[in-house]
Amino acid sequence: MNIIYPPLVEQMYKFMRQAGMNVTKQDVYKKSIEANMIDQQGNPTKWAIEKGYIQEVPTVKEPTSDKDLDNVFSRMPDSAFTWIESQGSYAMDTAELKKAILSALKDGSLSPVGRKHWLEVLAKIKD
């Protein structure tokens, strides 16, 4: 099962790997929370921004509606979601997510904004 990590975790992971550090994305996620750089959703903390550790905060101009989220997630079996106690969050089976996105895109049931966002998610899923 592949876990989709927040953008800041992905950026920190890439930076650390380029610097020659042998870390996993899970390590980066956990240590970033412990260091008060991000919250459990992967958003930068006020402290990290004020201290200048994180200068640019990724923003979503047009949020995906709950209807679009429900549309995709309702197509996934319950077994595609796994609770990770140590992180206090769920991991998602990316193969099942990909199938659900493709199904919703195919039947045209997503809003234009939802379609755009799910296409972006689909592009980030590695086979």
C-alpha positions as MATLAB code, in Angstrom:
seq = 'MNIIYPPLVEQMYKFMRQAGMNVTKQDVYKKSIEANMIDQQGNPTKWAIEKGYIQEVPTVKEPTSDKDLDNVFSRMPDSAFTWIESQGSYAMDTAELKKAILSALKDGSLSPVGRKHWLEVLAKIKD';
ca = [
       0.000    0.000    0.000;
       1.334    3.414   -0.956;
       0.755    6.345    1.358;
       0.188    9.779   -0.116;
       2.050   12.273    2.052;
       1.329   16.014    2.254;
       3.239   18.267   -0.193;
       5.512   19.729    2.504;
       6.569   16.247    3.595;
       7.309   15.317   -0.026;
       9.392   18.490   -0.433;
      11.322   17.920    2.797;
      11.917   14.275    1.887;
      13.265   15.204   -1.553;
      15.547   17.846   -0.061;
      16.892   15.463    2.593;
      17.520   12.679    0.061;
      19.373   15.115   -2.213;
      21.481   16.097    0.796;
      22.460   12.431    1.145;
      20.338   11.627    4.175;
      18.956    8.102    4.433;
      15.378    8.761    5.570;
      11.912    7.503    4.737;
       8.876    9.681    4.102;
       7.362    8.301    7.291;
      10.487    9.427    9.197;
      10.225   12.902    7.703;
       6.509   13.124    8.517;
       6.937   12.007   12.140;
      10.025   14.143   12.828;
       8.434   17.217   11.204;
       5.474   16.917   13.566;
       7.773   16.348   16.558;
       9.836   19.412   15.570;
       6.616   21.498   15.314;
       7.221   22.190   11.615;
       3.868   20.751   10.485;
       0.628   19.579   12.034;
      -0.810   16.082   11.511;
      -2.510   17.177    8.285;
       0.826   18.345    6.870;
       0.099   22.053    7.181;
       2.917   24.294    8.383;
       2.620   25.467   11.967;
       2.402   29.144   12.805;
       5.703   28.748   14.692;
       7.523   27.350   11.622;
       6.262   30.211    9.462;
       7.105   32.882   12.053;
      10.618   31.459   12.489;
      11.115   31.438    8.706;
      11.628   27.676    8.464;
       8.768   27.497    5.996;
       8.475   30.534    3.771;
       5.922   29.568    1.185;
       2.695   27.866    2.129;
       1.030   25.851   -0.633;
      -2.548   26.974   -1.026;
      -5.498   25.551   -2.878;
      -7.364   28.292   -4.711;
     -10.479   26.251   -5.376;
     -11.046   23.521   -2.812;
     -12.508   20.243   -3.950;
     -16.063   20.019   -2.670;
     -17.168   17.399   -0.175;
     -19.434   16.051   -2.912;
     -16.421   15.385   -5.165;
     -14.476   13.805   -2.299;
     -17.420   11.599   -1.362;
     -17.921   10.714   -5.015;
     -14.430    9.240   -5.291;
     -14.035    7.788   -1.794;
     -17.442    6.075   -1.894;
     -16.197    4.024   -4.853;
     -13.407    2.537   -2.742;
     -13.817   -0.543   -0.528;
     -13.388   -0.079    3.222;
     -10.311   -2.310    3.003;
      -8.554    0.451    0.997;
      -8.257    2.557    4.160;
      -5.869    1.567    6.948;
      -5.555    3.398   10.266;
      -1.928    4.093   11.219;
      -1.937    4.555   14.970;
       1.597    5.997   15.161;
       0.635    8.820   12.782;
      -2.912    9.305   13.934;
      -4.151    9.171   10.360;
      -5.274    6.859    7.588;
      -3.237    5.375    4.758;
      -4.978    4.741    1.478;
      -4.415    2.023   -1.095;
      -3.357    4.044   -4.131;
      -4.355    1.316   -6.592;
      -7.934    1.510   -5.283;
      -7.792    5.317   -5.289;
      -6.666    5.307   -8.910;
      -9.554    2.990   -9.890;
     -12.055    5.211   -8.070;
     -10.739    8.406   -9.695;
     -10.811    6.851  -13.170;
     -14.375    5.631  -12.579;
     -15.570    9.088  -11.473;
     -13.799   10.756  -14.381;
     -15.281    8.273  -16.836;
     -18.891    8.748  -15.770;
     -18.582   12.553  -15.698;
     -19.991   12.918  -12.182;
     -17.292   15.310  -10.877;
     -17.586   19.090  -10.877;
     -15.133   20.966  -13.138;
     -13.005   21.899  -10.102;
     -13.169   18.347   -8.741;
     -12.202   16.951  -12.134;
      -9.146   19.231  -12.247;
      -8.053   18.323   -8.727;
      -8.570   14.567   -9.150;
      -6.593   14.662  -12.416;
      -3.741   16.288  -10.455;
      -3.950   13.568   -7.794;
      -4.021   10.889  -10.487;
      -0.844   12.307  -12.028;
       0.940   11.992   -8.670;
       0.047    8.327   -8.126;
       2.965    6.101   -9.001;
       2.142    2.680  -10.422;
];
